[in-house]
Coordinates of C-alpha atoms in Angstrom, one line a residue:
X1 CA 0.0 0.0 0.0
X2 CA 1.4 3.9 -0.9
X3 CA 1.9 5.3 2.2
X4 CA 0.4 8.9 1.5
X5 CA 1.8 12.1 3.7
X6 CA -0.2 14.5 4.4
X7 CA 0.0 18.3 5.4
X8 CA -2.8 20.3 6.9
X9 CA -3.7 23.9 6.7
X10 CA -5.8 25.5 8.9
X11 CA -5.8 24.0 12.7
X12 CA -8.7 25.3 13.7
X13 CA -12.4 23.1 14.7
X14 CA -12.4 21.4 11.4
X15 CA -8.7 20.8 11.2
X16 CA -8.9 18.7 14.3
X17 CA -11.4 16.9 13.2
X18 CA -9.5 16.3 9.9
X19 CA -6.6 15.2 11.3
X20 CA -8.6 12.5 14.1
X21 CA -10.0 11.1 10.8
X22 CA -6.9 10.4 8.8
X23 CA -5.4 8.7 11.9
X24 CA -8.2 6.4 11.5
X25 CA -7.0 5.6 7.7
X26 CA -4.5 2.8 7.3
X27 CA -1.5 4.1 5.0
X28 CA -1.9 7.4 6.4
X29 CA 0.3 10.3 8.4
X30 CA -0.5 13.8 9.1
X31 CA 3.7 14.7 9.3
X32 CA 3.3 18.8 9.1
X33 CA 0.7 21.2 10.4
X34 CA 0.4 25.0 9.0
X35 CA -1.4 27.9 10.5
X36 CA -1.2 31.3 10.2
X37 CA -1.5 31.6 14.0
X38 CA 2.1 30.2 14.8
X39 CA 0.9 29.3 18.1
X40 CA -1.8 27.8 17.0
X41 CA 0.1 25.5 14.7
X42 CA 2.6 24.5 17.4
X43 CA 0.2 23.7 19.7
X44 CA -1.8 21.0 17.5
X45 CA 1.3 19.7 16.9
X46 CA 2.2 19.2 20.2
X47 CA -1.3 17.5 21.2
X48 CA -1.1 15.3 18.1
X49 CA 2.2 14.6 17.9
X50 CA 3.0 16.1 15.2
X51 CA 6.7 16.5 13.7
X52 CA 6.3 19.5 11.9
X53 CA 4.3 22.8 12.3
X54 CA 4.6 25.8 9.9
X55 CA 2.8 29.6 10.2
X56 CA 2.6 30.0 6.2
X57 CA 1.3 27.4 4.3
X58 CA 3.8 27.9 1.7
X59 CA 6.4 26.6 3.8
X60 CA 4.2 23.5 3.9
X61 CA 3.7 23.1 0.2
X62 CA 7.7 23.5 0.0
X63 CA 7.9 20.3 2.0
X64 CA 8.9 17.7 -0.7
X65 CA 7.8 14.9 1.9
X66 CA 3.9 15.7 2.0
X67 CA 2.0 14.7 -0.9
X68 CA -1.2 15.3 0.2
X69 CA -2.6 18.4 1.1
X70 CA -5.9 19.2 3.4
X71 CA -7.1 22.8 3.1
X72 CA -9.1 23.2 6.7
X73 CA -9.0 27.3 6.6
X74 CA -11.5 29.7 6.2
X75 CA -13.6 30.5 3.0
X76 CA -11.7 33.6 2.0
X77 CA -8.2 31.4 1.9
X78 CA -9.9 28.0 0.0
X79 CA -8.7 29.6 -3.2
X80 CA -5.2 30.6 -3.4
X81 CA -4.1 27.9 -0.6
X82 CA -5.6 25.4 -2.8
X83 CA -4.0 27.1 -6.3
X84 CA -0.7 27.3 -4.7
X85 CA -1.0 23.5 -3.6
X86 CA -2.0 22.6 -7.1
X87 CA 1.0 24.2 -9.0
X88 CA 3.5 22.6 -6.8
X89 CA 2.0 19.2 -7.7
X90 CA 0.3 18.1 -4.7
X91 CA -3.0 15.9 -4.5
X92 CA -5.6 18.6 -2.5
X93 CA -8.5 17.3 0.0
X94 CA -10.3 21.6 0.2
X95 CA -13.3 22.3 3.1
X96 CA -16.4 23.2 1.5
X97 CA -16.8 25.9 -0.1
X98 CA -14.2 25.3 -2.5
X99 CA -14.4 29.3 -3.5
X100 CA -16.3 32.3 -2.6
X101 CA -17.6 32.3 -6.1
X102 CA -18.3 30.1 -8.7
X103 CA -16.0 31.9 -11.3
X104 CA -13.1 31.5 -9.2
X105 CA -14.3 27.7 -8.3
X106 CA -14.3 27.1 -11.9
X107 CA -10.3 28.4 -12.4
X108 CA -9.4 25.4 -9.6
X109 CA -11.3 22.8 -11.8
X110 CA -9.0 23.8 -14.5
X111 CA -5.9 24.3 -12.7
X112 CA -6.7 20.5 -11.1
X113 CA -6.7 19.2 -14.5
X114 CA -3.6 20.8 -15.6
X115 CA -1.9 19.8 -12.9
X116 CA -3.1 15.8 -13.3
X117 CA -3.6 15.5 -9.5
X118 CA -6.3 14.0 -7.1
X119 CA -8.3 17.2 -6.1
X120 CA -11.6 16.7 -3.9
X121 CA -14.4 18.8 -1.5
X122 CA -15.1 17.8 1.7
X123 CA -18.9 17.4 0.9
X124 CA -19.3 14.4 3.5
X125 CA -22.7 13.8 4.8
X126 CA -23.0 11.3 0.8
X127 CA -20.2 9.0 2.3
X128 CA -22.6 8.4 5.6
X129 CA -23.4 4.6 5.4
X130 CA -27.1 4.9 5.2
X131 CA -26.9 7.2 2.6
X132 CA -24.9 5.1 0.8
X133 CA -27.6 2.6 1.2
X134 CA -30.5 4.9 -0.5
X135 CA -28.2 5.7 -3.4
X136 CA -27.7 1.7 -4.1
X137 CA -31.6 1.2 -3.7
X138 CA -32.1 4.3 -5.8
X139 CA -29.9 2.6 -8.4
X140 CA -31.2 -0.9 -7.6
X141 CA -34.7 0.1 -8.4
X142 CA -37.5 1.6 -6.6
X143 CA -39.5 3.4 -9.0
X144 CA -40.0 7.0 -10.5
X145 CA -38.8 9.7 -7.8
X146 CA -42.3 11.5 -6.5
X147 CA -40.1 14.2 -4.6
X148 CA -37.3 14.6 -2.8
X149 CA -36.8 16.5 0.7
X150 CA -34.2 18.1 3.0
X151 CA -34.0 19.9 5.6
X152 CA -30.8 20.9 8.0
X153 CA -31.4 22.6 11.0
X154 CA -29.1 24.3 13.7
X155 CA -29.8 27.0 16.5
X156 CA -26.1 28.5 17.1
X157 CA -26.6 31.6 15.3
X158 CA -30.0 32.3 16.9
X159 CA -29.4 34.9 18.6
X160 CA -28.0 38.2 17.8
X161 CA -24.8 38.2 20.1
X162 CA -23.6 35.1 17.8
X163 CA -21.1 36.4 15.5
X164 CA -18.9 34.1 13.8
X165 CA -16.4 34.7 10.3
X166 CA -18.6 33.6 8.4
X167 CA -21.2 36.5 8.6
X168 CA -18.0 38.9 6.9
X169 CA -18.9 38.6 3.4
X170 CA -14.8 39.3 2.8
X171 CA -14.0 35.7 4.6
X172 CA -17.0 33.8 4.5
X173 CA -18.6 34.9 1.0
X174 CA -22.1 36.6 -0.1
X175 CA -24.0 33.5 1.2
X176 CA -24.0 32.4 4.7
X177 CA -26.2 29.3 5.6
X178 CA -27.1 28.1 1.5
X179 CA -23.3 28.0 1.0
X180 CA -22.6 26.5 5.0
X181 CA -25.5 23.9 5.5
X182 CA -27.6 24.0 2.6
X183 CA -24.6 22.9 0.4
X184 CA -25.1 19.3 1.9
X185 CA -29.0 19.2 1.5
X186 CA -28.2 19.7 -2.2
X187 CA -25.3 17.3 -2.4
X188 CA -26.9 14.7 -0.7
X189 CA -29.8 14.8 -2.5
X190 CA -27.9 15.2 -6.0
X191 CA -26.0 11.9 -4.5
X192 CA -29.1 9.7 -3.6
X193 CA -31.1 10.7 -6.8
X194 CA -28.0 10.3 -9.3
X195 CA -29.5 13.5 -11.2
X196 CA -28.4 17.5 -10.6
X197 CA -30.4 19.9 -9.6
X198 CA -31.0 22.0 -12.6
X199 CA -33.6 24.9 -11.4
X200 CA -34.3 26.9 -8.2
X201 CA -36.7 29.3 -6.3
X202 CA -35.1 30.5 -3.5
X203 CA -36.9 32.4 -0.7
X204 CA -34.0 34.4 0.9
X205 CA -34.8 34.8 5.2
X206 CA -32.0 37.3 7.2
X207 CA -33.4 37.2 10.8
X208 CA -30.5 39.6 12.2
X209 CA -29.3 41.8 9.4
X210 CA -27.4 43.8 12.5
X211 CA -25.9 41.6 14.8
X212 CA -23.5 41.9 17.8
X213 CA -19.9 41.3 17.8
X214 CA -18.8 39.9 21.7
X215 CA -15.5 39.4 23.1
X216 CA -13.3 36.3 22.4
X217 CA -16.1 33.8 21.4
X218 CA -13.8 30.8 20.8
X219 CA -14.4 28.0 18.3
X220 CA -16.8 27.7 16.3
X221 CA -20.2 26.0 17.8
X222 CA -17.9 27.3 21.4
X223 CA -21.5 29.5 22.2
X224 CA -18.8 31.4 24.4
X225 CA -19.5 35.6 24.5
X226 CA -18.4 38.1 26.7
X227 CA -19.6 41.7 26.4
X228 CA -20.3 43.4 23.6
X229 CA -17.7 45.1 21.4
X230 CA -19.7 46.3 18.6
X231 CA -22.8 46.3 16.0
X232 CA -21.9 45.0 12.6
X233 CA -24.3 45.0 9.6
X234 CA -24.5 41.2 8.2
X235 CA -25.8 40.6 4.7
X236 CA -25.7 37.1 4.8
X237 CA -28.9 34.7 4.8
X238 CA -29.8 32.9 8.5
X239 CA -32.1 30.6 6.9
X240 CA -34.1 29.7 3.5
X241 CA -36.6 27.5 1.9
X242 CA -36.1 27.0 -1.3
X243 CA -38.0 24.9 -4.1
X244 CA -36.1 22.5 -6.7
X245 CA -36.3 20.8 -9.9
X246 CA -34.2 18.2 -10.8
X247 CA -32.9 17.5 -14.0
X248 CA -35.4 15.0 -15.1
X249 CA -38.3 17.0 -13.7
X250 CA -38.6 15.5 -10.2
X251 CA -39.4 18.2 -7.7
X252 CA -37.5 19.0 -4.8
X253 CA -37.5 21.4 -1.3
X254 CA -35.0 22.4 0.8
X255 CA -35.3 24.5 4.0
X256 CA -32.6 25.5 6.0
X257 CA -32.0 27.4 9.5
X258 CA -29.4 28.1 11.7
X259 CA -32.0 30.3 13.6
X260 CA -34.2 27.3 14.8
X261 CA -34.4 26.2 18.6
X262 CA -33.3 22.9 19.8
X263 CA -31.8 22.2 16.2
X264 CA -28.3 21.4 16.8
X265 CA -27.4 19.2 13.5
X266 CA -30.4 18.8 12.1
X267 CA -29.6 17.1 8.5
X268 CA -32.6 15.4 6.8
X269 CA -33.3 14.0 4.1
X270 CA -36.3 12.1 1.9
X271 CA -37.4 10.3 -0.4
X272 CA -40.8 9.6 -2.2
X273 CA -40.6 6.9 -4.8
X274 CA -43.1 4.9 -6.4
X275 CA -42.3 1.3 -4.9
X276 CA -41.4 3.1 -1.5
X277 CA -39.8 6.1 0.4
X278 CA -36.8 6.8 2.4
X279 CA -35.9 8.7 4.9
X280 CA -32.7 9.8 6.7
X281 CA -31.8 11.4 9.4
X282 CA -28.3 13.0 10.5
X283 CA -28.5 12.7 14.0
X284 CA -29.6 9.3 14.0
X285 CA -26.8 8.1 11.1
X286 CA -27.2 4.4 11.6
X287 CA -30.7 4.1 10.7
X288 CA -32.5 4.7 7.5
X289 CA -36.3 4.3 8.0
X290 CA -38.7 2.5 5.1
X291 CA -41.7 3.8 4.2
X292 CA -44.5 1.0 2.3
X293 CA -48.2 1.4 1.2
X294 CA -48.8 -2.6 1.9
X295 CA -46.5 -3.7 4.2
X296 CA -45.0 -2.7 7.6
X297 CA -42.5 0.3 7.8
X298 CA -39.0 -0.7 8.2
X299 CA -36.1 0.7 10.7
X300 CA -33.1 -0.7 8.9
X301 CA -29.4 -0.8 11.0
X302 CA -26.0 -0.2 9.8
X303 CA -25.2 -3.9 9.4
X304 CA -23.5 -5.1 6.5
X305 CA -25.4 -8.2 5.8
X306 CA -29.0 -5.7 5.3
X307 CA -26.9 -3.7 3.1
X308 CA -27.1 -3.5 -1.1
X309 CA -23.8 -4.5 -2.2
X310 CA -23.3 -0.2 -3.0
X311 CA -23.5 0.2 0.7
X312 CA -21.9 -3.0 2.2
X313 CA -18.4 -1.8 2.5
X314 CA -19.1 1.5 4.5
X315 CA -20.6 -0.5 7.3
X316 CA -17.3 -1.0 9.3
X317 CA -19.3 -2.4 12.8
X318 CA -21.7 -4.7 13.8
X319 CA -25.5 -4.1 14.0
X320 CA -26.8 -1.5 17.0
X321 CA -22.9 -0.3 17.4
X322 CA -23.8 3.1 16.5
X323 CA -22.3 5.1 13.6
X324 CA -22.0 9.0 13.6
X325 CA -20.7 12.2 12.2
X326 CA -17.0 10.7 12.3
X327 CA -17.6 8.5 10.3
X328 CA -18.7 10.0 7.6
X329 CA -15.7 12.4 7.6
X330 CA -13.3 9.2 7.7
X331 CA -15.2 7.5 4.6
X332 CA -14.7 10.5 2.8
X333 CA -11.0 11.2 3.2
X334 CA -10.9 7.4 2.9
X335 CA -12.4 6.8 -0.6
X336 CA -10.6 10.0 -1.4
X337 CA -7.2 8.3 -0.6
X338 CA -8.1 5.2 -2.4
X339 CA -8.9 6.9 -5.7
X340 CA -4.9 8.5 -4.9
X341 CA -3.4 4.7 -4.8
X342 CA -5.8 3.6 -7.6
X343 CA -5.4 6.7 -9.7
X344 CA -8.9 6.6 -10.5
X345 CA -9.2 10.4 -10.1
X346 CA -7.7 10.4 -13.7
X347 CA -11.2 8.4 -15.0
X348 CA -13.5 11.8 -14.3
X349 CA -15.9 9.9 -12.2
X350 CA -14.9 9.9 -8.9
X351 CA -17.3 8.9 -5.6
X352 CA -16.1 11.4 -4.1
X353 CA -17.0 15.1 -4.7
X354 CA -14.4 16.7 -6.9
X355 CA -13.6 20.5 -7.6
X356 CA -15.9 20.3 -10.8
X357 CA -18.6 19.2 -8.0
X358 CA -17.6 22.1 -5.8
X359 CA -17.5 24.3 -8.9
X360 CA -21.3 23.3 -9.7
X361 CA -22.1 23.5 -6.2
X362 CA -21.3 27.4 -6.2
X363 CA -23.3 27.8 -9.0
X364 CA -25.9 26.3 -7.5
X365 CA -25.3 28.7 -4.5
X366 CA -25.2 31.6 -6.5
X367 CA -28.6 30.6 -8.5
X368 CA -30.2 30.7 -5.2
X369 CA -29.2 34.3 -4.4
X370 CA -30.3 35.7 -7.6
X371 CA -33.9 33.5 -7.2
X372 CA -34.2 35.4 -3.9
X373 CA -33.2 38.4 -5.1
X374 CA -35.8 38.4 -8.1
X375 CA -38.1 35.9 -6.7
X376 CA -38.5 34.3 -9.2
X377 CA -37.0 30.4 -11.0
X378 CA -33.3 30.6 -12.0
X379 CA -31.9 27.8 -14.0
X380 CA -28.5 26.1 -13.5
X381 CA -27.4 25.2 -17.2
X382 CA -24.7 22.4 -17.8
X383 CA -21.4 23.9 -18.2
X384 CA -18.3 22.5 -18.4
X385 CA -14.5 24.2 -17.5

């Protein structure tokens, strides 16, 4: 097996979480950390044992030893981190968004190709097990698609001391929770049904458009604030509900919130087809419930032997020994790493979701905005870069 070497950028709540995942990948070491808090960098390194720790990720991509890099900083630095990590060669694993904007996400899908390397988004709620499951029934067979739903649901932005990077449009782009959290409904559901979303009507909800910046707030999801330090404008979205079409016709709604109470994860997804339904829920990843007209309703487990053959190998434990957002992450970097030993990146039809995926998820994004903003349809045409 290639041993594969990877470097991180950006050691912040999702970097951790990053680098606990590869550790759970045979053939697989984190060996240098970058951060432009120097501190910061040192620090992670220390806790993880890391042998190398950088403040500019440059010095990182100078490392001839790491071959892999995995972009974990915010928004605003996804684009030139990842363009630099390209032109010196090096297979890239980028946080969603992959860009701020879909023009400069399209540049990345042709600088990947140019330089011939593995290049992938972390999009990772489609490598859950049980999603995996209603994407082989899907393409087992279960008659036409009625409709398809999602939902994704959180409360830490509901009130409005909770300021976070993401509401400055410099770092964290025009859109806020489409781009964030509504990114997955869309992939997810583009992943189960096999077919893009090819229309939207966006209807475009910001609760707080003033909200209050607090002292040192910590981490993202931390829910820390001290006193307030100032008012600052946000344009960004808190929440919409917004109506699809699919490329075949099938209809589609999303709604999404990170101003609803009690929500703390709240990714859902469903199903209506004509032989059955599905329905899955985040929170509860090792189950996928079973909807029938004439027969009893089905809770079905993460247990290999239930599986389709599609799903089988994602379901690493026994029956009832739960499954969760971990997971996920680790099947994603995982089949990400395999299409690196088996080169299958170079086929164009990766599992995982690539920077062309990214680049269509921005459009995707952006089509919302301008639906909201005209209320009215907006269609996603197929492109290519």
């Amino acid at each position: 097996m290639e041993r594969l070497r990877i470097g991180l950028v950006g050691v912040g709540f999702i970097g951790k979480q990053h680098i606990e995942a590869i550790r759970r990948i045979p053939g697989a070491d984190v060996i240098a950390v970058a951060d432009s808090n120097s501190d910061a960098a040192r620090s992670v390194a220390e806790q993880f044992c890391i042998p190398r720790s950088y403040t500019y990720h440059l010095e990182l991509l100078d490392d001839p030893d790491v071959t892999v890099v995995h972009n974990c900083t915010p928004s605003s630095s996804h684009y030139q981190v990842n363009l630099d990590a390209l032109e010196k060669g090096k297979h890239v694993y980028c946080e969603k968004p992959l860009t701020l904007t879909a023009a400069t996400a399209r540049e990345l899908v042709v600088a990947a190709r140019r330089a011939g390397v593995a290049a992938g988004v972390n999009l990772n709620y489609r490598h859950n097990v049980m999603v995996k499951e209603m994407r082989g029934r899907v393409r087992a067979g279960m008659g036409r698609a009625y409709f398809a739903y999602g939902e994704y649901l959180q409360d830490w932005l509901m009130y409005d001391t909770d300021y976070d990077w993401r509401m400055n449009p410099a770092v964290g782009g025009e859109s806020r929770a489409v781009a964030d959290i509504g990114s997955h409904c869309f992939d997810t559901l583009q992943y189960v049904l096999g077919r893009r979303i090819a229309s939207v009507n966006a209807d475009i909800i910001n609760v707080f458009p003033v909200r209050k910046r607090c002292e040192s707030t910590g981490e993202t999801f931390s829910g820390a604030a001290g006193r307030v330090l100032e008012e600052i404008p946000v344009p960004s979205e808190d929440a919409a509900s917004i109506m699809l079409r699919f490329e075949d016709g099938t209809p589609g709604l999303v709604h999404i919130s990170q101003v609803t109470a009690g929500r703390k994860n709240g990714l859902a997804v469903t199903l209506s087809g004509a032989d059955a339904s599905l329905e899955w829920h985040q929170e509860q990843a090792d189950r996928l419930l079973v909807g029938h007209r004439n027969a009893g309703n089905e809770e079905l487990y993460a247990d290999a032997k239930l599986l389709t053959p599609f799903a089988r190998p994602f379901a690493t434990l026994p029956g009832g020994h739960a499954v969760a957002w971990h997971d996920a992450l680790r099947n994603a970097i995982g089949v990400f790493y395999q299409a690196i030993r088996s080169r299958s990146y170079a086929d164009g039809t990766p599992d995982y979701a690539d920077f062309a995926a990214g680049w269509e998820m921005m459009r995707l994004v952006e089509a919302c905005l301008e639906s909201g903003r005209s209320r009215r349809w907006v269609d996603i045409p197929v492109e290519t870069a």
